[in-house]
Amino acid sequence: MKPVITAFRQSPDRGRGLARDLRVRWALEEVGQPYEVRLLTFEEMKAPAHRALHPFGQIPTYEEPGLALFESGAIVLHIAGRHAGLLPADPDARARAIAWMFAALGTVEPPIVERSMAAILERGESWYEARLPMLDARVQARLDELAAQLGDADWLDGPFSAGDLLMATVLQRAKAAGLLDAHPTLAGYVARAAARPAFRRAFEAQLAVFTAASGEG
Ligand code: GTB
């Protein structure tokens, strides 16, 4: 039986791959695991049936026989643990790759999301113009550190791993907000990730949902 994930029926990003089902789709594509998608409206996301799977009424979720998961990072870690291809076999290298997964979601993603959300939700507020430079500085400091760590390597620690997969999806959101313009090293990293055939398949699949729902295409 194929695992089932959930995604927006009509994503607010208009299918640009910024919603967090993309990282789960991509992980499943990387390991060659076919999957099904249950599309949800906002109302369905907040209804009891979905809240039974996700306490916060969000996407993505992941279901396989006997197991239901929420949180995109936990789902990607589960997929990477069950299949070869996203985590090294060597225990130390595997632990370092997992550290990069946590770094992506716990250290790099928060300032990027905070900055993006401020631009959407606080634009009309009196404090917005004063707050923006502080939010930008936090993002840029983190990106400087990440770029220094990456150097001229292709990936964060040896071969492509689930750490790179999560980091690249986090940076895609930064790129969409124009926050990678001063970071050619990281822009190149994102481009390398986006050129992977598994990423292309995942991206096209979520874009097709938006195209079908909106009648565009
Ligand atoms: N920590 C959780 C995880 O990683 O799984 C966060 C899940 C989450 O934020 N889900 C969002 C959601 O369900 C969708 S991805 N939101 C609805 C709600 O909370 O009611 C976040 C997202 C949404 C839209 C854009 N966009 O339009 O660009 C980008 C990212």
Coordinates of C-alpha atoms and ligand atoms in Angstrom, one line a residue:
M1 CA 0.0 0.0 0.0
K2 CA 1.3 3.4 -1.0
P3 CA 1.8 6.0 1.8
V4 CA -0.6 8.9 1.7
I5 CA 0.5 12.5 2.3
T6 CA -1.7 15.6 2.5
A7 CA -1.2 18.9 0.6
F8 CA -3.1 22.1 0.0
R9 CA -6.0 21.7 -2.5
Q10 CA -5.2 25.3 -3.6
S11 CA -1.8 26.4 -2.4
P12 CA -1.4 30.1 -1.5
D13 CA 2.0 30.0 -3.3
R14 CA 0.3 29.2 -6.6
G15 CA 2.3 26.0 -7.0
R16 CA 5.8 27.5 -6.6
G17 CA 6.9 24.7 -4.4
L18 CA 7.0 26.7 -1.2
A19 CA 4.5 24.7 0.8
R20 CA 6.0 22.0 3.0
D21 CA 4.5 19.1 1.2
L22 CA 7.2 19.7 -1.4
R23 CA 9.9 18.4 0.9
V24 CA 8.0 15.2 1.6
R25 CA 7.2 14.6 -2.0
W26 CA 10.9 15.2 -2.9
A27 CA 12.1 12.8 -0.2
L28 CA 9.7 10.1 -1.5
E29 CA 10.9 10.7 -5.1
E30 CA 14.5 10.5 -4.0
V31 CA 14.1 7.1 -2.5
G32 CA 11.7 5.8 -5.3
Q33 CA 8.7 5.4 -3.1
P34 CA 5.4 5.9 -4.9
Y35 CA 2.8 7.8 -2.9
E36 CA -0.7 9.2 -3.0
V37 CA -1.8 12.7 -2.1
R38 CA -5.0 13.7 -0.3
L39 CA -5.7 17.4 -1.1
L40 CA -7.4 19.5 1.6
T41 CA -9.2 22.8 1.7
F42 CA -8.5 25.1 4.6
E43 CA -11.8 24.0 6.1
E44 CA -10.9 20.4 5.8
M45 CA -7.5 21.0 7.4
K46 CA -9.2 22.4 10.5
A47 CA -11.9 19.7 10.7
P48 CA -11.7 16.9 13.4
A49 CA -10.8 14.2 10.8
H50 CA -7.6 16.0 9.9
R51 CA -6.9 17.2 13.4
A52 CA -6.8 13.5 14.4
L53 CA -3.7 13.3 12.2
H54 CA -2.3 16.8 12.8
P55 CA -2.9 18.5 16.1
F56 CA -2.3 21.9 14.6
G57 CA -4.6 21.4 11.6
Q58 CA -1.8 21.8 9.0
I59 CA -0.2 20.1 6.0
P60 CA 1.7 17.9 5.4
T61 CA 0.9 14.7 7.1
Y62 CA 2.0 11.2 6.2
E63 CA 0.2 7.9 6.6
E64 CA 1.3 4.3 6.1
P65 CA -0.3 1.2 7.6
G66 CA 0.0 1.5 11.3
L67 CA 1.6 4.9 11.4
A68 CA 0.5 8.5 11.0
L69 CA 3.0 11.4 11.2
F70 CA 2.9 15.1 11.1
E71 CA 5.8 17.7 10.9
S72 CA 7.7 17.7 7.6
G73 CA 11.1 17.2 9.3
A74 CA 9.9 14.1 11.2
I75 CA 8.3 12.7 8.0
V76 CA 11.5 13.2 5.9
L77 CA 13.5 11.6 8.7
H78 CA 11.2 8.6 8.8
I79 CA 11.4 8.2 5.0
A80 CA 15.2 8.6 5.1
G81 CA 15.4 6.0 7.8
R82 CA 13.3 3.4 6.0
H83 CA 14.9 3.7 2.6
A84 CA 18.4 3.9 1.3
G85 CA 19.5 7.1 -0.5
L86 CA 19.0 10.0 1.9
L87 CA 21.2 9.2 4.9
P88 CA 24.8 7.7 4.9
A89 CA 25.2 4.2 6.2
D90 CA 28.2 5.2 8.4
P91 CA 26.8 6.0 11.8
D92 CA 28.9 9.2 12.4
A93 CA 28.1 10.5 8.9
R94 CA 24.5 9.7 9.4
A95 CA 24.4 11.6 12.7
R96 CA 26.0 14.6 11.0
A97 CA 23.4 14.5 8.2
I98 CA 20.7 14.5 10.8
A99 CA 22.3 17.5 12.5
W100 CA 22.0 19.3 9.2
M101 CA 18.3 18.4 9.1
F102 CA 17.8 20.0 12.5
A103 CA 20.0 23.0 11.5
A104 CA 17.8 23.6 8.5
L105 CA 14.5 23.5 10.4
G106 CA 15.7 24.8 13.8
T107 CA 18.4 27.4 12.9
V108 CA 18.1 28.6 9.3
E109 CA 14.3 28.3 8.6
P110 CA 13.0 30.4 11.6
P111 CA 14.5 33.8 10.6
I112 CA 13.6 33.3 7.0
V113 CA 10.0 32.5 7.9
E114 CA 9.8 35.4 10.3
R115 CA 11.0 37.8 7.7
S116 CA 8.6 36.4 5.1
M117 CA 5.6 36.5 7.4
A118 CA 6.4 40.1 8.4
A119 CA 6.4 41.1 4.8
I120 CA 3.0 39.5 4.4
L121 CA 1.2 40.3 7.6
E122 CA 2.9 43.5 9.0
R123 CA 3.4 45.5 5.9
G124 CA 0.7 48.1 6.8
E125 CA 1.8 48.4 10.5
S126 CA 3.5 51.4 11.9
W127 CA 6.6 49.4 13.1
Y128 CA 7.1 47.6 9.8
E129 CA 9.7 49.9 8.2
A130 CA 11.7 50.0 11.5
R131 CA 11.5 46.2 12.0
L132 CA 12.4 45.1 8.5
P133 CA 16.2 45.9 8.6
M134 CA 16.5 43.9 11.9
L135 CA 14.7 40.9 10.4
D136 CA 16.8 41.2 7.2
A137 CA 20.1 41.4 9.2
R138 CA 19.2 38.2 11.1
V139 CA 18.5 36.3 7.8
Q140 CA 21.7 37.7 6.2
A141 CA 23.9 36.8 9.2
R142 CA 22.6 33.2 9.1
L143 CA 23.0 33.0 5.3
D144 CA 26.6 34.3 5.6
E145 CA 27.4 31.6 8.1
L146 CA 25.8 28.9 6.0
A147 CA 27.6 30.0 2.9
A148 CA 31.0 30.0 4.7
Q149 CA 30.3 26.5 5.9
L150 CA 29.4 25.3 2.4
G151 CA 32.4 26.9 0.8
D152 CA 32.8 25.5 -2.7
A153 CA 31.4 22.1 -1.8
D154 CA 28.4 20.8 -3.7
W155 CA 26.6 19.6 -0.5
L156 CA 26.8 20.3 3.2
D157 CA 28.6 17.1 4.3
G158 CA 29.7 14.7 1.6
P159 CA 27.1 13.2 -0.7
F160 CA 23.6 14.7 -1.0
S161 CA 21.5 13.8 2.1
A162 CA 18.2 14.6 3.8
G163 CA 20.1 17.5 5.4
D164 CA 20.6 19.0 2.0
L165 CA 17.1 18.3 1.0
L166 CA 15.6 20.2 3.9
M167 CA 18.2 23.0 3.7
A168 CA 17.5 23.5 0.0
T169 CA 13.7 23.7 0.6
V170 CA 14.3 26.3 3.4
L171 CA 16.6 28.3 1.1
Q172 CA 14.0 28.2 -1.7
R173 CA 11.7 30.2 0.4
A174 CA 14.5 32.7 1.0
K175 CA 15.2 32.8 -2.8
A176 CA 11.5 33.5 -3.5
A177 CA 11.6 36.5 -1.2
G178 CA 14.8 37.8 -2.9
L179 CA 16.9 37.1 0.1
L180 CA 19.6 35.0 -1.8
D181 CA 20.5 37.8 -4.2
A182 CA 23.7 38.6 -2.3
H183 CA 24.6 34.9 -1.8
P184 CA 25.7 33.3 -5.1
T185 CA 27.1 30.3 -3.3
L186 CA 23.7 29.5 -1.8
A187 CA 21.9 30.4 -5.0
G188 CA 24.1 27.8 -6.7
Y189 CA 23.4 25.3 -4.0
V190 CA 19.6 25.7 -4.5
A191 CA 20.0 25.5 -8.3
R192 CA 21.9 22.2 -7.9
A193 CA 19.3 20.8 -5.6
A194 CA 16.5 22.0 -7.9
A195 CA 18.2 20.3 -10.9
R196 CA 17.9 16.8 -9.3
P197 CA 15.4 14.7 -11.2
A198 CA 13.6 13.8 -8.0
F199 CA 13.1 17.4 -7.1
R200 CA 11.8 18.1 -10.6
R201 CA 9.2 15.3 -10.3
A202 CA 8.1 16.5 -6.9
F203 CA 7.8 20.1 -8.1
E204 CA 5.9 19.3 -11.2
A205 CA 3.5 17.1 -9.2
Q206 CA 2.6 19.9 -6.8
L207 CA 2.4 22.5 -9.6
A208 CA 0.0 20.2 -11.4
V209 CA -2.4 20.4 -8.4
F210 CA -2.4 24.2 -8.6
T211 CA -2.8 24.2 -12.4
A212 CA -5.7 21.8 -12.3
A213 CA -7.5 23.7 -9.4
S214 CA -7.1 27.1 -11.0
G215 CA -7.8 26.0 -14.6
E216 CA -4.4 27.6 -15.6
G217 CA -1.8 25.9 -17.7
Ligands
GTB1 N1 6.4 22.8 11.3 C1 5.4 22.3 10.4 C2 6.1 21.3 9.4 O1 7.2 21.5 9.1 O2 5.4 20.4 8.9 C3 4.8 23.5 9.7 C4 3.7 23.1 8.8 C5 3.0 24.3 8.1 O3 3.4 25.5 8.4 N2 2.1 24.0 7.2 C6 1.4 25.1 6.5 C7 0.0 25.1 6.8 O4 -0.6 24.0 6.9 C8 1.6 24.9 5.0 S1 3.3 25.0 4.5 N3 -0.6 26.3 7.0 C9 -2.0 26.4 7.2 C10 -2.4 26.7 8.6 O5 -1.5 26.7 9.5 O6 -3.6 27.0 8.9 C11 3.7 26.8 4.9 C12 3.6 27.7 3.8 C13 2.4 28.1 3.3 C14 2.3 29.0 2.3 C15 3.5 29.4 1.6 N4 3.4 30.3 0.5 O7 2.3 30.7 0.1 O8 4.4 30.7 0.0 C16 4.7 28.9 2.0 C17 4.8 28.1 3.1

